[in-house]
PDB file of C-alpha atoms in Angstrom:
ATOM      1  CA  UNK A   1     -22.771-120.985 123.554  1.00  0.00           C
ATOM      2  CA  UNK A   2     -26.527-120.812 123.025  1.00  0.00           C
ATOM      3  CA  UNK A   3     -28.249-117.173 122.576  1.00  0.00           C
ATOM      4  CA  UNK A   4     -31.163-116.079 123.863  1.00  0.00           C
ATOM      5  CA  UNK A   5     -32.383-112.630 123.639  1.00  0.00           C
ATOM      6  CA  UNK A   6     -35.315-111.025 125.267  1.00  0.00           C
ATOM      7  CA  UNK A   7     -37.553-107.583 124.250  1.00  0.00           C
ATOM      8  CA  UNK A   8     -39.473-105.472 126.551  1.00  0.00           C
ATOM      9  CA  UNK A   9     -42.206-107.467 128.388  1.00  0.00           C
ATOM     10  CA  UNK A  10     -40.469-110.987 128.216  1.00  0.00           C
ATOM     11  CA  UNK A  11     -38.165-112.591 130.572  1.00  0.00           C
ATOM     12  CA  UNK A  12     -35.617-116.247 129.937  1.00  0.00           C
ATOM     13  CA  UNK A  13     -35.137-117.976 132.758  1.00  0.00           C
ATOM     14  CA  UNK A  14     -32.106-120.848 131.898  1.00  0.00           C
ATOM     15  CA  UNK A  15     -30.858-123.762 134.161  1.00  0.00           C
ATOM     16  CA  UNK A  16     -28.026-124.856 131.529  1.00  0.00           C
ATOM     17  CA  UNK A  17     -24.497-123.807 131.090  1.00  0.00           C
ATOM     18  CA  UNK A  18     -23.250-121.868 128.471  1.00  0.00           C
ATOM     19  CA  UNK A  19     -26.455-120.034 127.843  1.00  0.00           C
ATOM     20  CA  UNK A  20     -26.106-116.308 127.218  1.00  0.00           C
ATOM     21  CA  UNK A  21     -29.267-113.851 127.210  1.00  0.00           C
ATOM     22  CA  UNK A  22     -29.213-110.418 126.236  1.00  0.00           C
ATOM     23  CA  UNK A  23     -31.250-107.854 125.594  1.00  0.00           C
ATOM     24  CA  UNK A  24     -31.187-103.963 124.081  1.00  0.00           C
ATOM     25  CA  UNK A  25     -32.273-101.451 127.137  1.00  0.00           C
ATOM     26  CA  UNK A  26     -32.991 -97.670 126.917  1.00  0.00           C
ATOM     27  CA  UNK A  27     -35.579 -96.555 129.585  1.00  0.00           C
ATOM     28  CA  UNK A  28     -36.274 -99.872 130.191  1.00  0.00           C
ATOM     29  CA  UNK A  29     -34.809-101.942 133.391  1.00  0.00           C
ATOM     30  CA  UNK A  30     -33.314-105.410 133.445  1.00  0.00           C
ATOM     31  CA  UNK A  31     -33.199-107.285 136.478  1.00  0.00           C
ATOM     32  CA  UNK A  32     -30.780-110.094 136.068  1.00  0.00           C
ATOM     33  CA  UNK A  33     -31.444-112.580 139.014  1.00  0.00           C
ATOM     34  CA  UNK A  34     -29.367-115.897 140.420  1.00  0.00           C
ATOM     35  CA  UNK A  35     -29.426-118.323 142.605  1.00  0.00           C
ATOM     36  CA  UNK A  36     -25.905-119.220 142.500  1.00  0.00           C
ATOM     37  CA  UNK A  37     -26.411-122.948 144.847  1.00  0.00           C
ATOM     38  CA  UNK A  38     -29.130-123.688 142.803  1.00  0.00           C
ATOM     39  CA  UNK A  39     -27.201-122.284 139.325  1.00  0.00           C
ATOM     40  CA  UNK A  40     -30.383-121.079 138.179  1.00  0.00           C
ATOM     41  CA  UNK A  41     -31.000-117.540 136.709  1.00  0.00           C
ATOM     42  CA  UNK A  42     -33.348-115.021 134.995  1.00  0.00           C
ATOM     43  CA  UNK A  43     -33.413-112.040 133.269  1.00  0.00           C
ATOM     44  CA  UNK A  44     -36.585-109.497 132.383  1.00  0.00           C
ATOM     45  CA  UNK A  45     -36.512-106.631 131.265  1.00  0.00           C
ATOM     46  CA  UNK A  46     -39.626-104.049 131.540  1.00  0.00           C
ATOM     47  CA  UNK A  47     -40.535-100.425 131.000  1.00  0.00           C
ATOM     48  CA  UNK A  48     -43.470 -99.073 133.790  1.00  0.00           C
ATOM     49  CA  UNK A  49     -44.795 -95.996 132.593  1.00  0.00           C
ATOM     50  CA  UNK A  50     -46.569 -94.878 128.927  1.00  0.00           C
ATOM     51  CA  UNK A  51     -44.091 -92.646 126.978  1.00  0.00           C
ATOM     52  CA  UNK A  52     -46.831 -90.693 126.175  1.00  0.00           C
ATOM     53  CA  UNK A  53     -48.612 -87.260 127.431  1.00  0.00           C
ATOM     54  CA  UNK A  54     -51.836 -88.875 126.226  1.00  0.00           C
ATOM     55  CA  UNK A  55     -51.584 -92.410 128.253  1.00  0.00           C
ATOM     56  CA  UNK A  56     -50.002 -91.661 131.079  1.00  0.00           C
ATOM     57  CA  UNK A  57     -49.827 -94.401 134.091  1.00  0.00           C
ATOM     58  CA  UNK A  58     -50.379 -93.935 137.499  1.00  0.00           C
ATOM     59  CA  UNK A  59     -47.973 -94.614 139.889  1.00  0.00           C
ATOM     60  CA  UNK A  60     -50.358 -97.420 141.400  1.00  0.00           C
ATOM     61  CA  UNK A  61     -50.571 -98.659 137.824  1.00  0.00           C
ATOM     62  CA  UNK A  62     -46.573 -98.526 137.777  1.00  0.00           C
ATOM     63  CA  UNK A  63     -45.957-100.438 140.527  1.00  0.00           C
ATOM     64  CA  UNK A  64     -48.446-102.829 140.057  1.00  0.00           C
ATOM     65  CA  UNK A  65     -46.635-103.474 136.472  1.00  0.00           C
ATOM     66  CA  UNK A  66     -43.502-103.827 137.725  1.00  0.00           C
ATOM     67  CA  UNK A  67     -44.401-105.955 141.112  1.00  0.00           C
ATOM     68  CA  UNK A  68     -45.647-108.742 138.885  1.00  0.00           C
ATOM     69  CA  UNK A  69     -43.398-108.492 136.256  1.00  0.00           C
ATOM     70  CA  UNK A  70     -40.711-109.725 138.739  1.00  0.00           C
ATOM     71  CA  UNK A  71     -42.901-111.438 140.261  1.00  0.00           C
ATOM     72  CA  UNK A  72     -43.557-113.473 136.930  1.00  0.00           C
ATOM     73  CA  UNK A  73     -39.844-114.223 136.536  1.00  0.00           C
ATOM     74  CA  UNK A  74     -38.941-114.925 140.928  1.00  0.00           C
ATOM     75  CA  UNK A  75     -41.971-117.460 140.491  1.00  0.00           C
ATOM     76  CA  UNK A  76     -40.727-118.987 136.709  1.00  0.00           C
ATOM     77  CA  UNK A  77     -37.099-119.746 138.970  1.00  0.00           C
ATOM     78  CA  UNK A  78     -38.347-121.152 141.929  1.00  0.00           C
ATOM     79  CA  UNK A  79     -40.237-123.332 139.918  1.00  0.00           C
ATOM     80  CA  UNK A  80     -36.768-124.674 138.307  1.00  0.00           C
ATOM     81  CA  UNK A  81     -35.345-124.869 141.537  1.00  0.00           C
ATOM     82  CA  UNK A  82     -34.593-121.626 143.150  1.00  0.00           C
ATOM     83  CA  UNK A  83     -35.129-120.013 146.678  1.00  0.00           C
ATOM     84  CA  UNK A  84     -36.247-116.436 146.942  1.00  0.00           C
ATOM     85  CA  UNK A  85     -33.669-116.128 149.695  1.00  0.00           C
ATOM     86  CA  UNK A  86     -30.902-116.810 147.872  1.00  0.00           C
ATOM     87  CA  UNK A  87     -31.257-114.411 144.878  1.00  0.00           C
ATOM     88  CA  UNK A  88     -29.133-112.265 144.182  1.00  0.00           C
ATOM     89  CA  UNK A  89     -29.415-109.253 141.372  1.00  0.00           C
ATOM     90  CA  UNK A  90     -27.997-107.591 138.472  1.00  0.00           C
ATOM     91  CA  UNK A  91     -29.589-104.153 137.845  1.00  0.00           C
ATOM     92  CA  UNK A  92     -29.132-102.464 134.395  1.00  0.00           C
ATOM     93  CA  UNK A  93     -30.793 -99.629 132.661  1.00  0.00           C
ATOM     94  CA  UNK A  94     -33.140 -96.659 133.511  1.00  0.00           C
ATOM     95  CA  UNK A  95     -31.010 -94.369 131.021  1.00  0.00           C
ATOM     96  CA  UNK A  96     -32.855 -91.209 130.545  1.00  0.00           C
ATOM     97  CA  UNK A  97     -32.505 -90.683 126.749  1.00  0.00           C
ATOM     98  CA  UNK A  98     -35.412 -89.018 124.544  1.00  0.00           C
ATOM     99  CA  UNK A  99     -35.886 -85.750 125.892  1.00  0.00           C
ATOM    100  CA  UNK A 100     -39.820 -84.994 126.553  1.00  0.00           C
ATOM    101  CA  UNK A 101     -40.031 -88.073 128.047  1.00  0.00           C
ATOM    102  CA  UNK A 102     -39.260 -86.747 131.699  1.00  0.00           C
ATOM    103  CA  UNK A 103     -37.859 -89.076 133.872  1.00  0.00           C
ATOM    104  CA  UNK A 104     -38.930 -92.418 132.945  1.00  0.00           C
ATOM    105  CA  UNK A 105     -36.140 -93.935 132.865  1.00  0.00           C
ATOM    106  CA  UNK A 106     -35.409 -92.617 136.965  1.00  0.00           C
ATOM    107  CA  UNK A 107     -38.716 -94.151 137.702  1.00  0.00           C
ATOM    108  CA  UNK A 108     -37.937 -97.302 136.780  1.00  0.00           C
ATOM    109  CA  UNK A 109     -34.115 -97.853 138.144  1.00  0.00           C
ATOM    110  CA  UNK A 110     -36.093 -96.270 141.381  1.00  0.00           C
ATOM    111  CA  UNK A 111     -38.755 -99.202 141.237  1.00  0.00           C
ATOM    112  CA  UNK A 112     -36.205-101.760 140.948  1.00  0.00           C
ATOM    113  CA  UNK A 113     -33.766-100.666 143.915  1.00  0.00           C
ATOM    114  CA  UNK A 114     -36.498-100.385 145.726  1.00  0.00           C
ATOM    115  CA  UNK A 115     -38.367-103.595 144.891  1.00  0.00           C
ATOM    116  CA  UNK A 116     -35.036-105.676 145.676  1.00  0.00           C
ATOM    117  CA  UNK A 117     -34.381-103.841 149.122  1.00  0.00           C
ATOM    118  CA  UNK A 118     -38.540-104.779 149.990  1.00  0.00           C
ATOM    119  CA  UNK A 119     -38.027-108.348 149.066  1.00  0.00           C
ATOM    120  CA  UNK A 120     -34.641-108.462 150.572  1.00  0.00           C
ATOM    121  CA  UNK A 121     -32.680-109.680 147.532  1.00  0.00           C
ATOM    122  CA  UNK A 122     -28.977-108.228 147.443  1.00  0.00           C
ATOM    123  CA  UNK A 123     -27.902-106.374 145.000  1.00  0.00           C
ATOM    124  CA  UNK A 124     -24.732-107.609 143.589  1.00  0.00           C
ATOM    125  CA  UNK A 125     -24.558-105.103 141.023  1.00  0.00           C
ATOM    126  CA  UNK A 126     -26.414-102.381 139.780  1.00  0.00           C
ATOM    127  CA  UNK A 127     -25.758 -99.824 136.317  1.00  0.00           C
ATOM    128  CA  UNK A 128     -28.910 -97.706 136.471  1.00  0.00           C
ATOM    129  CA  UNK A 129     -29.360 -93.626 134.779  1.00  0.00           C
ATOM    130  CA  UNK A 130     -27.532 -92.128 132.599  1.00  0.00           C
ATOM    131  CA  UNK A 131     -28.274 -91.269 129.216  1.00  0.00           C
ATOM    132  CA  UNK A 132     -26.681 -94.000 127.287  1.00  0.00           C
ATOM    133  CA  UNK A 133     -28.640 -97.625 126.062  1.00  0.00           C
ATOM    134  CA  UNK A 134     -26.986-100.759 127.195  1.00  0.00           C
ATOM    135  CA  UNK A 135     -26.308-104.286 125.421  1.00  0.00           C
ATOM    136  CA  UNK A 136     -26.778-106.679 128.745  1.00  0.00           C
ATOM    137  CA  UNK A 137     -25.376-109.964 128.187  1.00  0.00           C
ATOM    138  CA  UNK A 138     -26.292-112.447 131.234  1.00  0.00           C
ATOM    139  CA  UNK A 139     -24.673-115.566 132.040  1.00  0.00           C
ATOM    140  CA  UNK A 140     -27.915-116.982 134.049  1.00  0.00           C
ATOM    141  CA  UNK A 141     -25.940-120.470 135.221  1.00  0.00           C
ATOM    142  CA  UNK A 142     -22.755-118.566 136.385  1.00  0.00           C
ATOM    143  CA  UNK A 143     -24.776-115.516 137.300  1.00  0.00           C
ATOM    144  CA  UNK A 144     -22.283-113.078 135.659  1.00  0.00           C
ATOM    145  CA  UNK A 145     -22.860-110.069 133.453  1.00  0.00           C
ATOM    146  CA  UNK A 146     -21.577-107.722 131.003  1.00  0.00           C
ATOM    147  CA  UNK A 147     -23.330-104.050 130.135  1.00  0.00           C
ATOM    148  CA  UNK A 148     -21.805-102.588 126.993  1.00  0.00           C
ATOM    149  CA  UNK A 149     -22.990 -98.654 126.384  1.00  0.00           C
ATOM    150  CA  UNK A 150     -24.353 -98.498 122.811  1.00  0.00           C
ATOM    151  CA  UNK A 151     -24.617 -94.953 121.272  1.00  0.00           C
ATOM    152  CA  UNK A 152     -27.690 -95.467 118.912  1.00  0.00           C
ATOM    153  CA  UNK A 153     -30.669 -94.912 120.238  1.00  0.00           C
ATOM    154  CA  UNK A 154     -32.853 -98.377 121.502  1.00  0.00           C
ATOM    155  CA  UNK A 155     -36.696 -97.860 119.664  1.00  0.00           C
ATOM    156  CA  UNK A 156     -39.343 -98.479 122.307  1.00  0.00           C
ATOM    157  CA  UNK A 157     -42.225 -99.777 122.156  1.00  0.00           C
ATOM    158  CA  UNK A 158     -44.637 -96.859 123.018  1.00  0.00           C
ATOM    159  CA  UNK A 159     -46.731 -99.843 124.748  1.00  0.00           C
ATOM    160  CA  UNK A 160     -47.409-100.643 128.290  1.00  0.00           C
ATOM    161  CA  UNK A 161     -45.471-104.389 129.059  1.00  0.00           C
ATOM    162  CA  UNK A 162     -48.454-106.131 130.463  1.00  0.00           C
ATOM    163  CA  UNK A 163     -52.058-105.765 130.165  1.00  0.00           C
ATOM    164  CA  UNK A 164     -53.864-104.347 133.211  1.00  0.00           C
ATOM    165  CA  UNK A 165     -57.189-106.667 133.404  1.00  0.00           C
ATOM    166  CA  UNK A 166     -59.837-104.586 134.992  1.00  0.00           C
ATOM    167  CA  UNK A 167     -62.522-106.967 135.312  1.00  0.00           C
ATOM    168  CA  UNK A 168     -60.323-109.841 136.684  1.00  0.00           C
ATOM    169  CA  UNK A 169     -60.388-112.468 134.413  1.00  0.00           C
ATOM    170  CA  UNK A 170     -62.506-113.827 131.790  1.00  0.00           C
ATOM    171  CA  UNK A 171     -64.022-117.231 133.165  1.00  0.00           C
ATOM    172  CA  UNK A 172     -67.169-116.518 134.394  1.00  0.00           C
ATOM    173  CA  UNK A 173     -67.427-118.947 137.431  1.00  0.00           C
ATOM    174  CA  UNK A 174     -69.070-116.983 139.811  1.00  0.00           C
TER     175      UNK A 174
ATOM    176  CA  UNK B   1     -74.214-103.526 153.563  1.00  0.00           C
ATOM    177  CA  UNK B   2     -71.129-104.691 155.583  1.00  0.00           C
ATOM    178  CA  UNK B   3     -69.170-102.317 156.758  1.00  0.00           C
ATOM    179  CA  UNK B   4     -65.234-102.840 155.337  1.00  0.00           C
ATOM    180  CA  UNK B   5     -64.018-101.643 158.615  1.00  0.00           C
ATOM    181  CA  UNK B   6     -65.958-104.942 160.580  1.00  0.00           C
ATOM    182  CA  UNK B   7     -64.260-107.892 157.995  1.00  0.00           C
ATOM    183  CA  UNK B   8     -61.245-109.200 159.652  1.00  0.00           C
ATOM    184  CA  UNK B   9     -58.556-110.034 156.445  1.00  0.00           C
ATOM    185  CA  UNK B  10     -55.920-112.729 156.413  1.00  0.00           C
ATOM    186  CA  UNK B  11     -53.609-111.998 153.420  1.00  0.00           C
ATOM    187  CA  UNK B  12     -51.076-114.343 151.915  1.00  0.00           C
ATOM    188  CA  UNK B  13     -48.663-113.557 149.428  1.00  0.00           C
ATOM    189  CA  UNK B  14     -44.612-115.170 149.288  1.00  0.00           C
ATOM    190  CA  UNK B  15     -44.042-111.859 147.751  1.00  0.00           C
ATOM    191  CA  UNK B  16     -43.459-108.841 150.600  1.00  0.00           C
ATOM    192  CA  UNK B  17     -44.364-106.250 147.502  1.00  0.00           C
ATOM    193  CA  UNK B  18     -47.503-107.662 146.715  1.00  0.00           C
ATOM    194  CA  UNK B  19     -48.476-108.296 150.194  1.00  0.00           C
ATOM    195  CA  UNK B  20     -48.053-104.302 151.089  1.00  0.00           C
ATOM    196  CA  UNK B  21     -49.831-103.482 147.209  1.00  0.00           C
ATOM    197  CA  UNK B  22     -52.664-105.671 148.306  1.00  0.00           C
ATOM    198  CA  UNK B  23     -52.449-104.140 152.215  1.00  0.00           C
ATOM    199  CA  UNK B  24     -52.781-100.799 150.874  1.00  0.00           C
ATOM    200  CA  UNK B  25     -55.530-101.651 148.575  1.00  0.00           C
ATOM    201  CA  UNK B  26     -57.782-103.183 151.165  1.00  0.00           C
ATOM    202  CA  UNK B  27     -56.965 -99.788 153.498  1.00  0.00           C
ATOM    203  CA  UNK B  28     -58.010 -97.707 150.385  1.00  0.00           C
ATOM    204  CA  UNK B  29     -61.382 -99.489 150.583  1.00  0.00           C
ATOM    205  CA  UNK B  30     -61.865 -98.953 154.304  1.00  0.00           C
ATOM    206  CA  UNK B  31     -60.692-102.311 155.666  1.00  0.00           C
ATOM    207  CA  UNK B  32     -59.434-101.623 159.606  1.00  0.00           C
ATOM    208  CA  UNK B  33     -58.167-105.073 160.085  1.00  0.00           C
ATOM    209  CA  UNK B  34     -55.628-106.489 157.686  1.00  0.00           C
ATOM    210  CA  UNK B  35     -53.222-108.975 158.870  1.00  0.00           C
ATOM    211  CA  UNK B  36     -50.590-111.181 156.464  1.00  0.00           C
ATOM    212  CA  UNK B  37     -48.471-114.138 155.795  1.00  0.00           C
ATOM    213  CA  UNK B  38     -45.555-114.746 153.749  1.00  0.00           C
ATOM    214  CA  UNK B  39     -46.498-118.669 153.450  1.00  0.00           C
ATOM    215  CA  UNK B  40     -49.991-120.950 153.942  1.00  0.00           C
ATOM    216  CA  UNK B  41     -48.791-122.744 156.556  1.00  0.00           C
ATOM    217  CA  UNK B  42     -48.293-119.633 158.821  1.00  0.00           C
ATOM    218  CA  UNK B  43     -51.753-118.482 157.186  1.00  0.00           C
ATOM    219  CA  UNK B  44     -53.039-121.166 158.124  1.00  0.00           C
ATOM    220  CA  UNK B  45     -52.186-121.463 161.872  1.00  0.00           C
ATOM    221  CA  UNK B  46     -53.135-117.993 162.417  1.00  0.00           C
ATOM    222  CA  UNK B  47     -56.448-118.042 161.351  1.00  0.00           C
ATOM    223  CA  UNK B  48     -56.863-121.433 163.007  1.00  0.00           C
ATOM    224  CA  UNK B  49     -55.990-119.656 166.335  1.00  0.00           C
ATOM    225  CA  UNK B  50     -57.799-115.914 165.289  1.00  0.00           C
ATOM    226  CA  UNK B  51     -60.415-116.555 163.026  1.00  0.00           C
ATOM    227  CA  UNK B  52     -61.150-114.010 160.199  1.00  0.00           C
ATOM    228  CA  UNK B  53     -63.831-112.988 157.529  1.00  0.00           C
ATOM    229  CA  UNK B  54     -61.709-113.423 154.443  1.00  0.00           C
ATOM    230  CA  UNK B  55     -58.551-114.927 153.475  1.00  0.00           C
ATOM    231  CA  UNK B  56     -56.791-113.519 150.146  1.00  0.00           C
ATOM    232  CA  UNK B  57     -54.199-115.937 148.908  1.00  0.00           C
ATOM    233  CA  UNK B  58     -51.702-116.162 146.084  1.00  0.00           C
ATOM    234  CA  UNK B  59     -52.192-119.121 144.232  1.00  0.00           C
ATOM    235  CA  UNK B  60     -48.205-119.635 143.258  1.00  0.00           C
ATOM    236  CA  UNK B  61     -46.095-119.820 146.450  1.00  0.00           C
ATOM    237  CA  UNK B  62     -44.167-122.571 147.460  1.00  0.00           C
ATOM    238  CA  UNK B  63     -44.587-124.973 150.563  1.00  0.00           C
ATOM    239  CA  UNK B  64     -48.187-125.407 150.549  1.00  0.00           C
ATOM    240  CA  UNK B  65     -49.938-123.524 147.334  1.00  0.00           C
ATOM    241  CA  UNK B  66     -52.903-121.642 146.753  1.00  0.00           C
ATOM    242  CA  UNK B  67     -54.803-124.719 146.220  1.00  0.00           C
ATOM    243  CA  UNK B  68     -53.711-126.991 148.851  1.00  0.00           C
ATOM    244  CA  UNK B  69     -54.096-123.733 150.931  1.00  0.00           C
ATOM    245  CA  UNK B  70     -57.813-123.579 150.141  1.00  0.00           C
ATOM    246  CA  UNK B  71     -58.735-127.261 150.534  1.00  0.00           C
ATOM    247  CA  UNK B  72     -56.928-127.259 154.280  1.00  0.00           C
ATOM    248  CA  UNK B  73     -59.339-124.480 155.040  1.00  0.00           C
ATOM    249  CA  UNK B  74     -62.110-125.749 154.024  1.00  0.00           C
ATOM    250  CA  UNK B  75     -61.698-129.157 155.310  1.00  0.00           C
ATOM    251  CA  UNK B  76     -61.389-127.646 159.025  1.00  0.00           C
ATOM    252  CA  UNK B  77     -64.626-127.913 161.025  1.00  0.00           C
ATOM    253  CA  UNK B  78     -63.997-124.605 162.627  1.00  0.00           C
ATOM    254  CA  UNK B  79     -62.790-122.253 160.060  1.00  0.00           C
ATOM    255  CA  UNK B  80     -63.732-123.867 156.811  1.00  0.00           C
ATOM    256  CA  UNK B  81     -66.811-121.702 156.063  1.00  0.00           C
ATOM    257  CA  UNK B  82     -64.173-118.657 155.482  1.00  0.00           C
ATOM    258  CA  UNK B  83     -64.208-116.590 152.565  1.00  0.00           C
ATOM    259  CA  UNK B  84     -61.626-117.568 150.359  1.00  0.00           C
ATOM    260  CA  UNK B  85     -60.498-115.473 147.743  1.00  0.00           C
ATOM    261  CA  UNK B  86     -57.726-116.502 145.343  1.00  0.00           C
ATOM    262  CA  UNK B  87     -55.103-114.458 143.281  1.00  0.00           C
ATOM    263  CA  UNK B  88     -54.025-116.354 140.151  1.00  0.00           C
ATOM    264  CA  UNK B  89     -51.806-115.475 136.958  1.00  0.00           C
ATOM    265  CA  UNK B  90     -53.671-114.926 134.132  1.00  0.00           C
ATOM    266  CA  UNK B  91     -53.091-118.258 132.071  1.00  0.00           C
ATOM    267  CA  UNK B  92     -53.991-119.979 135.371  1.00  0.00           C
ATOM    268  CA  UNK B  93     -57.724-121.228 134.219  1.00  0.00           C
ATOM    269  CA  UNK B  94     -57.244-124.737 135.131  1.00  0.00           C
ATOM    270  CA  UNK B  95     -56.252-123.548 138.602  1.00  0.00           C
ATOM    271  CA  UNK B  96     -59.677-121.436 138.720  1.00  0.00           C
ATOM    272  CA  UNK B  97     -61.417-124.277 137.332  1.00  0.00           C
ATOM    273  CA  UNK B  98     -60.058-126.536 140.586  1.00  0.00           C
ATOM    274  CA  UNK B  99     -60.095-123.853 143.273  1.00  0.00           C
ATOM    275  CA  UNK B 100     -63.896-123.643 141.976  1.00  0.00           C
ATOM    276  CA  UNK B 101     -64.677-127.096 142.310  1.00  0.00           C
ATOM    277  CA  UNK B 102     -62.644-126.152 145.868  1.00  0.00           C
ATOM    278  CA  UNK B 103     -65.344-124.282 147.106  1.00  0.00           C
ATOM    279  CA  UNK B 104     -62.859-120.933 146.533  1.00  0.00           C
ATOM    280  CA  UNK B 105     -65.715-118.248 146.844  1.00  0.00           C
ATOM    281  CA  UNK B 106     -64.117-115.824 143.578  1.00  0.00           C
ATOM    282  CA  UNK B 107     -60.713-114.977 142.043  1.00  0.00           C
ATOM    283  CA  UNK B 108     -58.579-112.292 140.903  1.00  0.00           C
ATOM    284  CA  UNK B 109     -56.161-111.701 138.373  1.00  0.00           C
ATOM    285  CA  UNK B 110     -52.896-110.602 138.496  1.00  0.00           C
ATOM    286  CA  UNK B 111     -51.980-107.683 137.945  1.00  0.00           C
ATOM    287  CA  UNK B 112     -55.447-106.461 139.053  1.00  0.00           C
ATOM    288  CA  UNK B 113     -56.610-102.645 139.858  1.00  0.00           C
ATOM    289  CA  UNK B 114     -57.905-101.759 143.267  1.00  0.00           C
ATOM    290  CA  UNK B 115     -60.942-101.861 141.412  1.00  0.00           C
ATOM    291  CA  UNK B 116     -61.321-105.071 140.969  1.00  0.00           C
ATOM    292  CA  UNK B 117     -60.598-106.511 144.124  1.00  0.00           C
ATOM    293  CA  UNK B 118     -63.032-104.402 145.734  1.00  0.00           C
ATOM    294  CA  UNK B 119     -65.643-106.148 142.791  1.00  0.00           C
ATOM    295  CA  UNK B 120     -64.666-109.355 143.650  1.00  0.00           C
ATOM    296  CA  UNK B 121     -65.098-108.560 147.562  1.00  0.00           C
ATOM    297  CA  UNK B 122     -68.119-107.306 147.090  1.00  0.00           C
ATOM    298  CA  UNK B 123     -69.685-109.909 144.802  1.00  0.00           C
ATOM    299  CA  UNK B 124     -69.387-112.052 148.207  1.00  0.00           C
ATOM    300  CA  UNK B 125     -69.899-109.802 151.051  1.00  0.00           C
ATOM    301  CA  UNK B 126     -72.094-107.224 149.384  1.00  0.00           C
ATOM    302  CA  UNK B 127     -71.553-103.460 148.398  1.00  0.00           C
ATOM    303  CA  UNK B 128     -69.099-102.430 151.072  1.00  0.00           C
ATOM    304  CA  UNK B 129     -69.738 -99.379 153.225  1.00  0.00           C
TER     305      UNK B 129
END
């Protein structure tokens, strides 16, 4: 069984059997998608929102963060073979656990139900709140997963996943 | 200055989320009439039937992409003069590169700020009212 394990920002998208990815969430969400005809599967796993007073994000900045993180993975399957109507998803994290942080964690699990019921992708299964981190170990061909609680705390990365460019792009065609 | 509210908008997206994102933004900047497509091919025959101003279209969808999107525009004797502005990834610079050599009239990267859409509208049309 090959490992593969992903950190806030990243996604693995596998096509082979006996692949397992995992990752270490706190705040952070982990959408686990599959297209079980196609045996093809994904997992990211992104924070939307600053866990800072200083840098907060807006809540257009938020969504625009977490529209194209999925949208980086949904497009990185369908290129190996997936269809966007047959996805289904795993939904893990959103734990609410360093106090002063308000509801981060909420936020996200609250982006990613919603983002799934927009693009009309079921949700097979979904462990969201709380105040515990989760191991997530995903089995992308078989599109099956397992969410252990871990009691130490996961360190995030005080950093926003993706940059936000303002100007558009640096090639200077036009 | 054009007035936001006069530019017709076609925009296509395979993604519902960043069709509404990009629908909202365009409202945000005063644009009345916004229609969109989940795929180029629908884009395509709807604008071929009910012209617009400007088309915004993904580059990555699958079907017909951003690319082949663009060149079936502008190939058409009756709507190929349309503005065409394309949304790309950000390591997408060879796609940029051909979409120029296209005729594509600017670009945008994803994930982009309200901000700079309305910069790369405006680059074309002028400052918006």
């Amino acid at each position: 069984m090959r490992r593969v394990s992903i950190v806030q920002g990243e996604n693995a998208i596998v096509v082979e059997p006996d692949v397992v990815v995992s990752t270490l969430l706190g705040s952070c969400v982990a959408a686990c998608l599959y297209d079980p005809v196609a045996k093809v599967g994904g997992m990211n796993h992104f924070l939307l929102g600053e866990p800072s007073s200083d840098h907060r994000v807006s809540a257009g900045d938020m969504q625009r963060y977490g529209v194209h993180a999925m949208e980086l993975l949904i497009n990185g399957m369908m290129a190996k073979g997936a269809m966007r109507n047959r996805l289904r998803a795993h939904l893990y994290g959103g734990a609410n656990i360093v106090s002063g942080l308000g509801s981060i964690g909420s936020s996200n699990a609250a982006f990613a139900h919603r983002f799934m019921k927009t693009e009309g992708i079921e949700v097979a299964h979904s462990d969201l709140g709380g105040s515990s981190a989760r191991k997530i170990e995903f089995l992308p061909h078989e599109g099956r997963s397992r969410c252990t609680k871990v009691a130490d705390r996961v360190p995030e990365r005080p950093l926003n996943p993706l940059p936000l460019p303002v100007a558009g792009g640096d090639l200077e065609l036009f | 200055m054009p007035a936001a509210a006069a530019i017709k908008v076609m925009v296509v997206d395979d993604q519902t989320s960043m069709r509404a994102m990009i629908r909202r933004a365009l409202q945000d900047l005063g644009f009345k009439d916004v229609r969109d497509k989940a795929s180029a091919p629908e884009a395509l025959s709807a604008i071929k039937s009910d012209r617009v101003h400007l088309v915004i279209s993904d580059f990555n969808m699958p079907e017909m992409d951003g690319l082949q999107f663009l060149e079936a525009v502008r190939t058409d004797p009756v709507i190929g003069k349309t503005v065409f502005i394309m949304l790309t990834g950000s390591a997408d610079k060879e796609i940029v590169q051909k979409a120029a050599a296209l005729g594509v009239n600017n670009y945008v990267v994803k994930p982009f700020a309200p901000a700079a859409l309305k910069e790369k509208i405006e680059r074309v049309f002028g400052e918006l009212t």
